[in-house]
PDB file of C-alpha atoms in Angstrom:
ATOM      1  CA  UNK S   1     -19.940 -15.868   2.376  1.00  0.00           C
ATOM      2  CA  UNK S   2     -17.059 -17.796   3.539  1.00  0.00           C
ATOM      3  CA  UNK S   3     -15.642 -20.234   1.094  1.00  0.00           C
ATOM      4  CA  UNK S   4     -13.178 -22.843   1.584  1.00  0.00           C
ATOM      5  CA  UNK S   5     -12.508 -26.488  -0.013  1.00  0.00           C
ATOM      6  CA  UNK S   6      -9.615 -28.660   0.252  1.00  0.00           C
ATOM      7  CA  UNK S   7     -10.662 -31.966  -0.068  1.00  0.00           C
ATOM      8  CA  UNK S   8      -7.932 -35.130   1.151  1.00  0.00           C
ATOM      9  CA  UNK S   9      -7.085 -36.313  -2.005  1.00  0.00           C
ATOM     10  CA  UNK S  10      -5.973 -32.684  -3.286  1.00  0.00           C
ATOM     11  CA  UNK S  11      -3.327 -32.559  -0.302  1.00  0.00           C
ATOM     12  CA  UNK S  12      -2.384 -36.091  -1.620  1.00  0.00           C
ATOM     13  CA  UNK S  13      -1.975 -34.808  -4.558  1.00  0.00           C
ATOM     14  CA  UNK S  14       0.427 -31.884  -4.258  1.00  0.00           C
ATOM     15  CA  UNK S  15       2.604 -34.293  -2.375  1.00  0.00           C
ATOM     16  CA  UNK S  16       2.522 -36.336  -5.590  1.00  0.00           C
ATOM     17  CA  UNK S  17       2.995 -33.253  -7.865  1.00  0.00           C
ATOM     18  CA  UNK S  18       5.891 -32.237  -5.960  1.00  0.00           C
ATOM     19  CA  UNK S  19       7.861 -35.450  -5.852  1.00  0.00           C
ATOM     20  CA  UNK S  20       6.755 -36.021  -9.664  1.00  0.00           C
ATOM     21  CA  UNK S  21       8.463 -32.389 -10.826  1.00  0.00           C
ATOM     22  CA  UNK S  22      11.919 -34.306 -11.408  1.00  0.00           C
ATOM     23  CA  UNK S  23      10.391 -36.081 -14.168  1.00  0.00           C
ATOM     24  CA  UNK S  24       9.185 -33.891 -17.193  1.00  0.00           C
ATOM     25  CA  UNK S  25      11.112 -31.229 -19.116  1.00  0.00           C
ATOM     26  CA  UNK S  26       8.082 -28.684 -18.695  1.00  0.00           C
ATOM     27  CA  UNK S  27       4.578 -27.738 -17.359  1.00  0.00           C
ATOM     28  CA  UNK S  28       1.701 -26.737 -19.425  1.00  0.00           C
ATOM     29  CA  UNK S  29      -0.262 -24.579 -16.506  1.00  0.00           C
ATOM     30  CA  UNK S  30      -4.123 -24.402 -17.054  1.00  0.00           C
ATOM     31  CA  UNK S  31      -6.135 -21.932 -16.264  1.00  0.00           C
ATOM     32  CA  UNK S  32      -9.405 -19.890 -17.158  1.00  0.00           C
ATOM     33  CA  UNK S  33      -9.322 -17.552 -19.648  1.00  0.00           C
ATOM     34  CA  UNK S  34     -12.351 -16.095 -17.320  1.00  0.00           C
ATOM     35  CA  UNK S  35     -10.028 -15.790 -14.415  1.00  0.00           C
ATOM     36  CA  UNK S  36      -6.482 -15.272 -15.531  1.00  0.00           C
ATOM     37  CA  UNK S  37      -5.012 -14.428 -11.824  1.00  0.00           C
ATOM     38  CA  UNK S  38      -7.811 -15.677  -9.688  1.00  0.00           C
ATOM     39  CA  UNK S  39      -7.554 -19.192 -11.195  1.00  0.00           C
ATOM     40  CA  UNK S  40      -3.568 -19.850 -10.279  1.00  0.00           C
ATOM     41  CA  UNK S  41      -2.771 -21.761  -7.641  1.00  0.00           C
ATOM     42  CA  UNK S  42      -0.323 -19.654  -5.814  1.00  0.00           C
ATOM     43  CA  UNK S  43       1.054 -23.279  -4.189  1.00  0.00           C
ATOM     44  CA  UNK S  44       2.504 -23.965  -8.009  1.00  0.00           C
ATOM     45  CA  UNK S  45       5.164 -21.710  -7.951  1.00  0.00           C
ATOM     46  CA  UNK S  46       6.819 -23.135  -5.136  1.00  0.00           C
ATOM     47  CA  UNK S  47       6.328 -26.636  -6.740  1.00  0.00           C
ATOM     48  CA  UNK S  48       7.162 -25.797 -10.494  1.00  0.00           C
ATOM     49  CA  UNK S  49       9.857 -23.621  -9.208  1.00  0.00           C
ATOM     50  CA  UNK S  50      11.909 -22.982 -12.394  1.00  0.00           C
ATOM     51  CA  UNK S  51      10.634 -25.602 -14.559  1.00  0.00           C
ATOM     52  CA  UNK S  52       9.605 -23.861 -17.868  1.00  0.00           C
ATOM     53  CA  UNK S  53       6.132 -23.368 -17.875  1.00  0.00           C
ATOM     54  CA  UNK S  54       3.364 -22.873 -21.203  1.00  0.00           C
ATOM     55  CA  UNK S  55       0.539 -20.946 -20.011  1.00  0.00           C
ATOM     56  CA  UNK S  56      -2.670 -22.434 -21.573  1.00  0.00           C
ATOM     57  CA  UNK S  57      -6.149 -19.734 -21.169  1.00  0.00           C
ATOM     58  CA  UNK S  58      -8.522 -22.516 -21.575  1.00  0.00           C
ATOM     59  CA  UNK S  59     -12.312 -21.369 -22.782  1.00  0.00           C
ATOM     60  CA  UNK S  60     -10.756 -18.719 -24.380  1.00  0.00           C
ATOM     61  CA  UNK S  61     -14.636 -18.681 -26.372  1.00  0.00           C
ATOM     62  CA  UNK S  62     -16.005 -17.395 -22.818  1.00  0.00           C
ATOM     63  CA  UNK S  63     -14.010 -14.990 -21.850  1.00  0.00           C
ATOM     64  CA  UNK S  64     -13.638 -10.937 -23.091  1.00  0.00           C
ATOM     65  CA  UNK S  65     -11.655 -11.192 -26.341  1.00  0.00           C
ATOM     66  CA  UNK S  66     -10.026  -8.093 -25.325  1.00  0.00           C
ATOM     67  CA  UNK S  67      -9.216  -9.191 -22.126  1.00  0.00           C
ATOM     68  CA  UNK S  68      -7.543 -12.098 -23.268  1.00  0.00           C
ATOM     69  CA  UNK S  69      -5.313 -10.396 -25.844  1.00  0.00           C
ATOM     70  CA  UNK S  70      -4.519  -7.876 -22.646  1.00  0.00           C
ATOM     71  CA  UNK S  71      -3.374 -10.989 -20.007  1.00  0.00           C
ATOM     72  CA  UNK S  72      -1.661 -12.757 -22.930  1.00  0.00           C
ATOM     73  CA  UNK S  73       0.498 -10.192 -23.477  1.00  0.00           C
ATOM     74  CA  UNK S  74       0.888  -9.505 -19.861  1.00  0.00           C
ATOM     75  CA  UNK S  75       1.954 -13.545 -19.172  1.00  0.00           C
ATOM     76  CA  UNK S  76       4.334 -12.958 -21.889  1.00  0.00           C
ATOM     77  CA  UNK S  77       5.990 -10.041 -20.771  1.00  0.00           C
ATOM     78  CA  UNK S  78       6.222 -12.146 -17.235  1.00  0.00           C
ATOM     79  CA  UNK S  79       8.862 -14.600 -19.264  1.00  0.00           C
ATOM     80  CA  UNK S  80       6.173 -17.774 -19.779  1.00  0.00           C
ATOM     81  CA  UNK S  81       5.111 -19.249 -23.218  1.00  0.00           C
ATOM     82  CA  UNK S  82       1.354 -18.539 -23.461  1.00  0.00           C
ATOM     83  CA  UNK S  83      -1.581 -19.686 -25.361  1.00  0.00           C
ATOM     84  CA  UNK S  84      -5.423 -18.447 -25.723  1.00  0.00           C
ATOM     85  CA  UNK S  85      -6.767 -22.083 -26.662  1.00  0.00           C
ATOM     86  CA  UNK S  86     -10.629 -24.118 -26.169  1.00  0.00           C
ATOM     87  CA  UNK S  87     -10.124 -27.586 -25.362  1.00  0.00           C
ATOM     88  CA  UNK S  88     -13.808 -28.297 -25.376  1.00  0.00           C
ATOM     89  CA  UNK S  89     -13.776 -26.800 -29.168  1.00  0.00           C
ATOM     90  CA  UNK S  90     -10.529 -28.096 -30.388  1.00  0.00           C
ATOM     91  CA  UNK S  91      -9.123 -24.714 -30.920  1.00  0.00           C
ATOM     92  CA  UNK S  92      -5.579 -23.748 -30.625  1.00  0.00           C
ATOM     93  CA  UNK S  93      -4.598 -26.975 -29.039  1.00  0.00           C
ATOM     94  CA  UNK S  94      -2.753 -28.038 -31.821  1.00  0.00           C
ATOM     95  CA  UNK S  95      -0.428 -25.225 -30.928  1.00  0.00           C
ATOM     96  CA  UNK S  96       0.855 -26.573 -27.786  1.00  0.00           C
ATOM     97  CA  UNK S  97       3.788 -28.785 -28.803  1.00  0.00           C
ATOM     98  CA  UNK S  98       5.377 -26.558 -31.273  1.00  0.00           C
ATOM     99  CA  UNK S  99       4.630 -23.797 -28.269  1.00  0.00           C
ATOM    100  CA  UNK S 100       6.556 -26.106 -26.215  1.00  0.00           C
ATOM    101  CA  UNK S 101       9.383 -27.121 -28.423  1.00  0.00           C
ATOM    102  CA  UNK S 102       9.789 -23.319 -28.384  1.00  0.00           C
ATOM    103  CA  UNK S 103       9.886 -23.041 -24.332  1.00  0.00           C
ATOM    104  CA  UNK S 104      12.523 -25.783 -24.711  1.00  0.00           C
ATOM    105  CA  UNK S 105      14.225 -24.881 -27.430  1.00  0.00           C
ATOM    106  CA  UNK S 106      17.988 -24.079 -25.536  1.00  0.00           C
ATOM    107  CA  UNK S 107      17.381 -27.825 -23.678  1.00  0.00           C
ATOM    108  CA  UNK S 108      16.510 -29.500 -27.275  1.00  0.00           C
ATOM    109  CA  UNK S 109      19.218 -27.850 -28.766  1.00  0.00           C
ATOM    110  CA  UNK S 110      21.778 -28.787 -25.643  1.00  0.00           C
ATOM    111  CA  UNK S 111      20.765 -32.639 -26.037  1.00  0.00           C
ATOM    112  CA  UNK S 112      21.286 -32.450 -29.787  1.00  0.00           C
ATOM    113  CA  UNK S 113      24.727 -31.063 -28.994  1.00  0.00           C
ATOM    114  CA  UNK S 114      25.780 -34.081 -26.987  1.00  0.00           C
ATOM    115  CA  UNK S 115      24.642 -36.963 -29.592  1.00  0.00           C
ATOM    116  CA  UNK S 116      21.217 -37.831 -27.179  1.00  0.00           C
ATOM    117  CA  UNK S 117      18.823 -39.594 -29.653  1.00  0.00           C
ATOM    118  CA  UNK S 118      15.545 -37.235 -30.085  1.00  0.00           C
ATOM    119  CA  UNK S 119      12.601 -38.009 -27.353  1.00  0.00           C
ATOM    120  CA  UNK S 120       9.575 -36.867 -26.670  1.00  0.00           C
ATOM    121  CA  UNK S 121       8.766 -33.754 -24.236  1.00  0.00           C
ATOM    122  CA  UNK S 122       8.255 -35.153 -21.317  1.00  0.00           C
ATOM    123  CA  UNK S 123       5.406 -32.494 -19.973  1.00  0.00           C
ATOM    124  CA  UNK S 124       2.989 -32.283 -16.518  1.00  0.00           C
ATOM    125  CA  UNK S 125      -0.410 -30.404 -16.868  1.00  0.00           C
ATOM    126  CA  UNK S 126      -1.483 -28.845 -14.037  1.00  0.00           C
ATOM    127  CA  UNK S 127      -4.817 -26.835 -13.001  1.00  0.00           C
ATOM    128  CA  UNK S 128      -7.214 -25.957 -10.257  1.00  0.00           C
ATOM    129  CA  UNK S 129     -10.580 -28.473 -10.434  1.00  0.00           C
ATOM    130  CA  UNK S 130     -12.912 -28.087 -13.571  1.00  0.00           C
ATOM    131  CA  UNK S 131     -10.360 -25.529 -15.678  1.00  0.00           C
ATOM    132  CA  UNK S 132     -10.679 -27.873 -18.231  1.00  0.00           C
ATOM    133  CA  UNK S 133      -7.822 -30.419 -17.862  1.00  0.00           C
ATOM    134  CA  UNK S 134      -9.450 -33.573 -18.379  1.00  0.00           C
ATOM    135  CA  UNK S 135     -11.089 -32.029 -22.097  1.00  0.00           C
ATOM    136  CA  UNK S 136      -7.568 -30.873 -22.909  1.00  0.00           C
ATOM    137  CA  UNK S 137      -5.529 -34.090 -22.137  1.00  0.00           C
ATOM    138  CA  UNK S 138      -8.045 -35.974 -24.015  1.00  0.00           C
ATOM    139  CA  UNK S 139      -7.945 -33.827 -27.167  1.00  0.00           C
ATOM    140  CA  UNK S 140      -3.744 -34.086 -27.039  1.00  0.00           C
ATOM    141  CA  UNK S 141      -4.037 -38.224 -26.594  1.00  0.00           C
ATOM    142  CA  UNK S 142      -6.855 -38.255 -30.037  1.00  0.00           C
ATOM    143  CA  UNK S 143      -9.237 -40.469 -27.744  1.00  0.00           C
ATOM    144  CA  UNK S 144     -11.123 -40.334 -24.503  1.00  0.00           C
ATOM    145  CA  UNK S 145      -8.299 -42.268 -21.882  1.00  0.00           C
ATOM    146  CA  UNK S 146      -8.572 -38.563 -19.294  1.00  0.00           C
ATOM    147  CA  UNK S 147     -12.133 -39.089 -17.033  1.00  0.00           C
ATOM    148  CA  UNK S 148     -14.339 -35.883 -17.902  1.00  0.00           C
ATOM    149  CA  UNK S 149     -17.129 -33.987 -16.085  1.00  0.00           C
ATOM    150  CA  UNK S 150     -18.873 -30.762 -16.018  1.00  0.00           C
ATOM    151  CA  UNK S 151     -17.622 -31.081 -11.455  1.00  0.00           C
ATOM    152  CA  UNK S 152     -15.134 -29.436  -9.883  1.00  0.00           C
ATOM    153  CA  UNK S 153     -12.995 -32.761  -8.883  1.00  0.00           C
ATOM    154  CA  UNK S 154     -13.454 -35.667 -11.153  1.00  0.00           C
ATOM    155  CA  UNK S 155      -9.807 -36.690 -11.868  1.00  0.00           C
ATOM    156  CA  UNK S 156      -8.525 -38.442  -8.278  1.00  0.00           C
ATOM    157  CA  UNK S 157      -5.468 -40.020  -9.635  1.00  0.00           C
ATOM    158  CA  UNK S 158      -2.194 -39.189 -11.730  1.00  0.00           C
ATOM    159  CA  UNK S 159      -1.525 -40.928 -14.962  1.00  0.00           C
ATOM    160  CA  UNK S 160       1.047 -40.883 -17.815  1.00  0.00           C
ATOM    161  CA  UNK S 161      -0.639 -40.766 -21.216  1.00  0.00           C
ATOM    162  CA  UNK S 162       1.539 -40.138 -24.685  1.00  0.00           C
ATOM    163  CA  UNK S 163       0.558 -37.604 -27.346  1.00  0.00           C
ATOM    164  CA  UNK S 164       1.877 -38.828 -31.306  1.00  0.00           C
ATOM    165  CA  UNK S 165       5.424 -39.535 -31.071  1.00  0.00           C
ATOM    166  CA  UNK S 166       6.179 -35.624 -29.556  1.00  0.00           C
ATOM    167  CA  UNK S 167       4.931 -35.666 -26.175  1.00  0.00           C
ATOM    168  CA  UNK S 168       3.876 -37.841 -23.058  1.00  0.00           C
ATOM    169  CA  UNK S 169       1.733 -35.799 -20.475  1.00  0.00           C
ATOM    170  CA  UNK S 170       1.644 -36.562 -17.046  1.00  0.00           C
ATOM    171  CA  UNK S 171      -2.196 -36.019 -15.419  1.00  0.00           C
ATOM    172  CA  UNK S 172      -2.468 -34.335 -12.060  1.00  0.00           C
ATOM    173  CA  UNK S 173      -5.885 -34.044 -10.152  1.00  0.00           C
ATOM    174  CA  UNK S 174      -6.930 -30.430  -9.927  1.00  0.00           C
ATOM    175  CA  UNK S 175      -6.044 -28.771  -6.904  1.00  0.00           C
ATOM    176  CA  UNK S 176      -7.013 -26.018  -4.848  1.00  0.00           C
ATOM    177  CA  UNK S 177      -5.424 -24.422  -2.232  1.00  0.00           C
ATOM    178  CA  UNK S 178      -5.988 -24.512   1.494  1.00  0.00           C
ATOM    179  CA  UNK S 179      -6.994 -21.258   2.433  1.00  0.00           C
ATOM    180  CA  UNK S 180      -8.489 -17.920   0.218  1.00  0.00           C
ATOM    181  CA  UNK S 181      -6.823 -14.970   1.427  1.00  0.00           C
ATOM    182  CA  UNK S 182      -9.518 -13.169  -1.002  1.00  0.00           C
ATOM    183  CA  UNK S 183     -12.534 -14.261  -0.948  1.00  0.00           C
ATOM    184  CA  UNK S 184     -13.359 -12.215  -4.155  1.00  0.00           C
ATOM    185  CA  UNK S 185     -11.056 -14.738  -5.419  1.00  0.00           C
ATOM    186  CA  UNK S 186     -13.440 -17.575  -4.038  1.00  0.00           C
ATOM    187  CA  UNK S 187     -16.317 -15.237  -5.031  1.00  0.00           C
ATOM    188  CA  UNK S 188     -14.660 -15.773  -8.810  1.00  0.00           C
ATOM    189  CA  UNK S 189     -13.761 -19.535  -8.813  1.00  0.00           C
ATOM    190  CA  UNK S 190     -17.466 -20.640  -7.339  1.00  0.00           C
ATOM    191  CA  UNK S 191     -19.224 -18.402 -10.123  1.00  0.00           C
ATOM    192  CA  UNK S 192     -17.232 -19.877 -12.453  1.00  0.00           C
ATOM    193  CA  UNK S 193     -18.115 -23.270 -11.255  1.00  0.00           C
ATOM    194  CA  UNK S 194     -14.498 -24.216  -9.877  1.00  0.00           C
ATOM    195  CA  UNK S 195     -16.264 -25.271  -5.986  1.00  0.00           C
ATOM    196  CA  UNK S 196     -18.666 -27.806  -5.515  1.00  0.00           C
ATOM    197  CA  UNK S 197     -22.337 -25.654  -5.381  1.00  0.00           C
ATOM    198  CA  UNK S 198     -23.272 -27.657  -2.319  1.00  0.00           C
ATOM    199  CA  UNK S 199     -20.577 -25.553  -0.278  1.00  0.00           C
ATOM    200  CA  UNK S 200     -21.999 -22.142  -1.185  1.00  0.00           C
ATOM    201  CA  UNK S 201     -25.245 -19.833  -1.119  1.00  0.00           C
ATOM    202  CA  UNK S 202     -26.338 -19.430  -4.370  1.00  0.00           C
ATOM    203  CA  UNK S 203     -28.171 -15.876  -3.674  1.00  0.00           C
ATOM    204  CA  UNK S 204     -25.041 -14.590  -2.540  1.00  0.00           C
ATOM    205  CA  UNK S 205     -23.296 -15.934  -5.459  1.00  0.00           C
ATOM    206  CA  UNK S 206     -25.744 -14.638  -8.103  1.00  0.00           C
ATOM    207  CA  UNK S 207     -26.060 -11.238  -6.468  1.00  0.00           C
ATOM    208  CA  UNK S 208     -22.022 -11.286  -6.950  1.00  0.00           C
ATOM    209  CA  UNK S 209     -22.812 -12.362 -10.473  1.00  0.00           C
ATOM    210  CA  UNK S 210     -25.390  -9.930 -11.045  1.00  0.00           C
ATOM    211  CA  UNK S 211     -23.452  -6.877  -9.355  1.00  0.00           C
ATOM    212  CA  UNK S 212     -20.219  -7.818 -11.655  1.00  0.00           C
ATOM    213  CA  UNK S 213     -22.257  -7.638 -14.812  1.00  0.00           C
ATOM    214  CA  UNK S 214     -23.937  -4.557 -14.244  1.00  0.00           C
ATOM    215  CA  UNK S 215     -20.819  -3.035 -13.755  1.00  0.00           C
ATOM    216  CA  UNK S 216     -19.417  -4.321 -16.986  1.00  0.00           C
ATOM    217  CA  UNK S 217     -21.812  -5.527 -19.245  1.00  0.00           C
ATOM    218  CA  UNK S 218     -25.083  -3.922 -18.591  1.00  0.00           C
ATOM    219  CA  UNK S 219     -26.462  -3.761 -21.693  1.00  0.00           C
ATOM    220  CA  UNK S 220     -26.269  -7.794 -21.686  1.00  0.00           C
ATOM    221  CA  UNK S 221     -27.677  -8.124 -18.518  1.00  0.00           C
ATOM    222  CA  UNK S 222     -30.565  -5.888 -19.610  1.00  0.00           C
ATOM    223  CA  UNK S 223     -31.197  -7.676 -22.854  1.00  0.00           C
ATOM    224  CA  UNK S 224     -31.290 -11.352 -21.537  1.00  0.00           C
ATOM    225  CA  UNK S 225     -33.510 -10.739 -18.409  1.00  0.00           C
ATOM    226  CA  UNK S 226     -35.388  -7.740 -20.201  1.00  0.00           C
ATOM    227  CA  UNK S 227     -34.754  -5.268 -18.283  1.00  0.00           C
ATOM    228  CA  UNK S 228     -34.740  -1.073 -18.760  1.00  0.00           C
ATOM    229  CA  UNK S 229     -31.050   0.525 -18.015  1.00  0.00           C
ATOM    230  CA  UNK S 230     -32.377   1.718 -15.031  1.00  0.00           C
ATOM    231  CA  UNK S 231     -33.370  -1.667 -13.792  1.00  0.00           C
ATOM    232  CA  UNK S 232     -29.699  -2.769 -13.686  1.00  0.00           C
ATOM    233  CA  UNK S 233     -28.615  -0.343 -11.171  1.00  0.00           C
ATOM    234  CA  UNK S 234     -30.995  -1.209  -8.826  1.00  0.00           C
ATOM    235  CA  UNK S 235     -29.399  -2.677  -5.286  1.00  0.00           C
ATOM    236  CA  UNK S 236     -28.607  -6.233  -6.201  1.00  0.00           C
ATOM    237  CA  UNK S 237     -30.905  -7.625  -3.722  1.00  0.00           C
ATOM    238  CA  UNK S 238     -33.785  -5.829  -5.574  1.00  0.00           C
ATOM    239  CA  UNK S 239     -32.597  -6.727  -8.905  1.00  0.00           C
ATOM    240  CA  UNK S 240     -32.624 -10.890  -7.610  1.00  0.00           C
ATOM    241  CA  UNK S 241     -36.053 -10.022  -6.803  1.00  0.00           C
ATOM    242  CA  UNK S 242     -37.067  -8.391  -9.661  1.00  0.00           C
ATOM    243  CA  UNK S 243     -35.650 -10.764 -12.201  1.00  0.00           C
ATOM    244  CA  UNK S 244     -37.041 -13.557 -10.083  1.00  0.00           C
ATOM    245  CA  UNK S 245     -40.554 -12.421 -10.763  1.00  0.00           C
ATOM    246  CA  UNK S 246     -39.997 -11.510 -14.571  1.00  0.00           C
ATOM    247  CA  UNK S 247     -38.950 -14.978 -14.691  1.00  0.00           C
ATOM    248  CA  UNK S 248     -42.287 -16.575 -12.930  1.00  0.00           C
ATOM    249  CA  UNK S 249     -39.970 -18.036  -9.941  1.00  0.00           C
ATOM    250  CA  UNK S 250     -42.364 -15.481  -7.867  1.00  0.00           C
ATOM    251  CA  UNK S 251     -40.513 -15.565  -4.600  1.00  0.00           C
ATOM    252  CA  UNK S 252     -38.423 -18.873  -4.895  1.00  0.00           C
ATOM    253  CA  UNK S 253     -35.270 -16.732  -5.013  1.00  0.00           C
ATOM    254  CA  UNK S 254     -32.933 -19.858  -4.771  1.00  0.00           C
ATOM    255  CA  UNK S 255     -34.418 -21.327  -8.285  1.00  0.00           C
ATOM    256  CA  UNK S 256     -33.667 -17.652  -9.575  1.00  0.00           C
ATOM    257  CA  UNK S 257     -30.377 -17.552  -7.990  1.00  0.00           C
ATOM    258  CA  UNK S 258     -29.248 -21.235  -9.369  1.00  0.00           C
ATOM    259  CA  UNK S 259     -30.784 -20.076 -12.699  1.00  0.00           C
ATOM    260  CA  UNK S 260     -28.347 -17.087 -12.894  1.00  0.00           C
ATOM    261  CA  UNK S 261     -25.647 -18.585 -11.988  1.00  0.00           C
ATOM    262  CA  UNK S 262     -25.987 -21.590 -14.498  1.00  0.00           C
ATOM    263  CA  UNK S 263     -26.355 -18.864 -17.734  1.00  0.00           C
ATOM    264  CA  UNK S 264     -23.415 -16.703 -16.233  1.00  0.00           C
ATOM    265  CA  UNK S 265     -21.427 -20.247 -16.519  1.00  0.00           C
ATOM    266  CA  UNK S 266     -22.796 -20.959 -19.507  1.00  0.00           C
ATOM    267  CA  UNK S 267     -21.829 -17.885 -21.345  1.00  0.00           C
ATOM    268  CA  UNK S 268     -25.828 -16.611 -22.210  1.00  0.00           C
ATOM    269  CA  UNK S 269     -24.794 -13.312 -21.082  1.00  0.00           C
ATOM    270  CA  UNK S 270     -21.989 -13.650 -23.376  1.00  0.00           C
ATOM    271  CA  UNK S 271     -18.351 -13.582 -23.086  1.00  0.00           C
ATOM    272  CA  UNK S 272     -16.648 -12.693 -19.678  1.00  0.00           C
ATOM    273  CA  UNK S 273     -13.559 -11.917 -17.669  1.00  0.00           C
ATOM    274  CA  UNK S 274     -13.821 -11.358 -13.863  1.00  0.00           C
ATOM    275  CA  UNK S 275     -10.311 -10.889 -13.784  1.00  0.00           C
ATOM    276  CA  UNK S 276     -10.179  -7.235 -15.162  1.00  0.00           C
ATOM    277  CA  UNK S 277      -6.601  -6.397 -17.076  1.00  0.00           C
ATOM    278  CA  UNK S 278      -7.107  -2.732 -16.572  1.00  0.00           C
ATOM    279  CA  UNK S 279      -7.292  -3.667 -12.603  1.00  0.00           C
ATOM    280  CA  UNK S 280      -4.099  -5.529 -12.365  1.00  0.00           C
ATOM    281  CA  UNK S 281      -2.149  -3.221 -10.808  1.00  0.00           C
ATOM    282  CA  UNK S 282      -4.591  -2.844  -7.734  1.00  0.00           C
ATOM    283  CA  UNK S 283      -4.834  -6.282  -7.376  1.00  0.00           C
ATOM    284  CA  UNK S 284      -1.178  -7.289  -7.221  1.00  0.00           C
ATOM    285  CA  UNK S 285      -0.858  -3.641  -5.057  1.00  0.00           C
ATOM    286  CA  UNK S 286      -3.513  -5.344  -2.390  1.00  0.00           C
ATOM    287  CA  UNK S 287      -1.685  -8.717  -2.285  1.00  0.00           C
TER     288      UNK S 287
END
């Protein structure tokens, strides 16, 4: 399975991104808590350059606990500001501006120095498609002004929209990048609901699904689709087929594959990470 996206608008808007940089004091990066590595868009670094950056892992509630205290620490220990936040929940997000005040703390302190009247942080949230921005930017403003969805690619434009009296946020699309290198990292952004459905095959995606959870999380996988334990270490293609039928979808293997998929994404087999802490090092080794 081949997967690539890169719709017009998102190369329009990574020209816009770029020539918009000049303007704010930092960026709050977004990306999934799920998919620490896999859901950066390696295109940012060249455009945020050395712009202070706050790391925000949005739906912190559905990833690994564990895992998140692991890649917090590890974005930390990379020099950037980071925060384990849930937009959609309201938690942690009142954390960002003092986070922020701390990232610019030296600047601040510089602007004090030379009589500048205090202003609020001028700030640019970035994010690949359905990581959340939108949920986040409305939660920071107090009232729904950000367009929402539950699809990869709902925000088309850029817009300035101002937080209290501390911060005005500048909205960017979400974009992806032109070409996967990995497609594990595809693999990871379509389970996670990040490309459009209509550009994939679902029994290739829930057989990833399936395959990832066995590995990790059996025991979950065995509880919701009542399975023994040696049921989950059947070939995936056999375990499709076999929860297919304990489900009543008989044979209709795409209804069992979309309905996999949608309870992965949903978090009914529980928390997740697909980006594995403990397999960092052969991941950055392979790149």
């Amino acid at each position: 399975m081949t997967i690539q996206w890169f719709p017009g608008h998102m190369a329009k808007a990574r020209r816009e991104v770029s020539e918009k940089i000049k303007y704010v004091d930092i960026v709050f990066e977004l990306i999934d808590a799920r998919l620490p590595l896999s859901s950066r868009n390696p295109m940012m670094d060249q455009i945020v350059q050395q712009k202070p950056r706050l790391i925000l892992l949005n739906k912190g509630d559905l990833a690994d606990a564990d895992q998140n205290k692991k890649w917090q620490q590890y974005f930390s220990e990379q020099g950037y500001h980071t925060l384990v936040i849930n937009a959609q929940q309201n938690k942690g997000v009142n954390k960002i501006v003092p986070e922020a005040k701390k990232a610019l703390k030296e600047k601040l302190a510089r602007e004090r120095s030379k009589g500048l009247k205090p202003r609020a942080i001028r700030a640019m949230c970035i994010g690949i498609p359905n990581v959340g921005k939108s949920t986040l930017m409305n939660r920071l403003v107090g009232k729904k002004i950000a367009i929402t969805g539950n699809k990869p690619g709902v925000t088309k434009g850029q817009q300035w929209l101002r937080s209290g009296t501390d911060l005005e946020l500048l909205d960017t699309p979400g974009i992806l990048w032109p070409k996967f290198e990995d497609q594990e990292i595809g693999k990871k952004l379509a389970l996670t609901g990040a490309i459009k459905d209509q550009l994939l095959h679902l029994d290739e995606l829930a057989m990833y699904g399936l395959q990832f959870f066995a590995r990790f999380y059996p025991a979950r996988l065995a509880n919701r689709y009542n399975l023994t334990e040696e049921e989950t270490f059947l070939p995936t293609a056999e375990l499709l087929m076999l929860i297919s039928k304990k489900r009543g979808y008989k044979e209709d293997y795409d209804r069992a594959s979309e309905m996999i998929i949608q309870e992965i994404r949903s978090g009914k087999l529980g928390s997740y990470t697909l980006d594995r802490w403990e397999e960092l090092g052969a991941t950055i080794n392979e790149k």
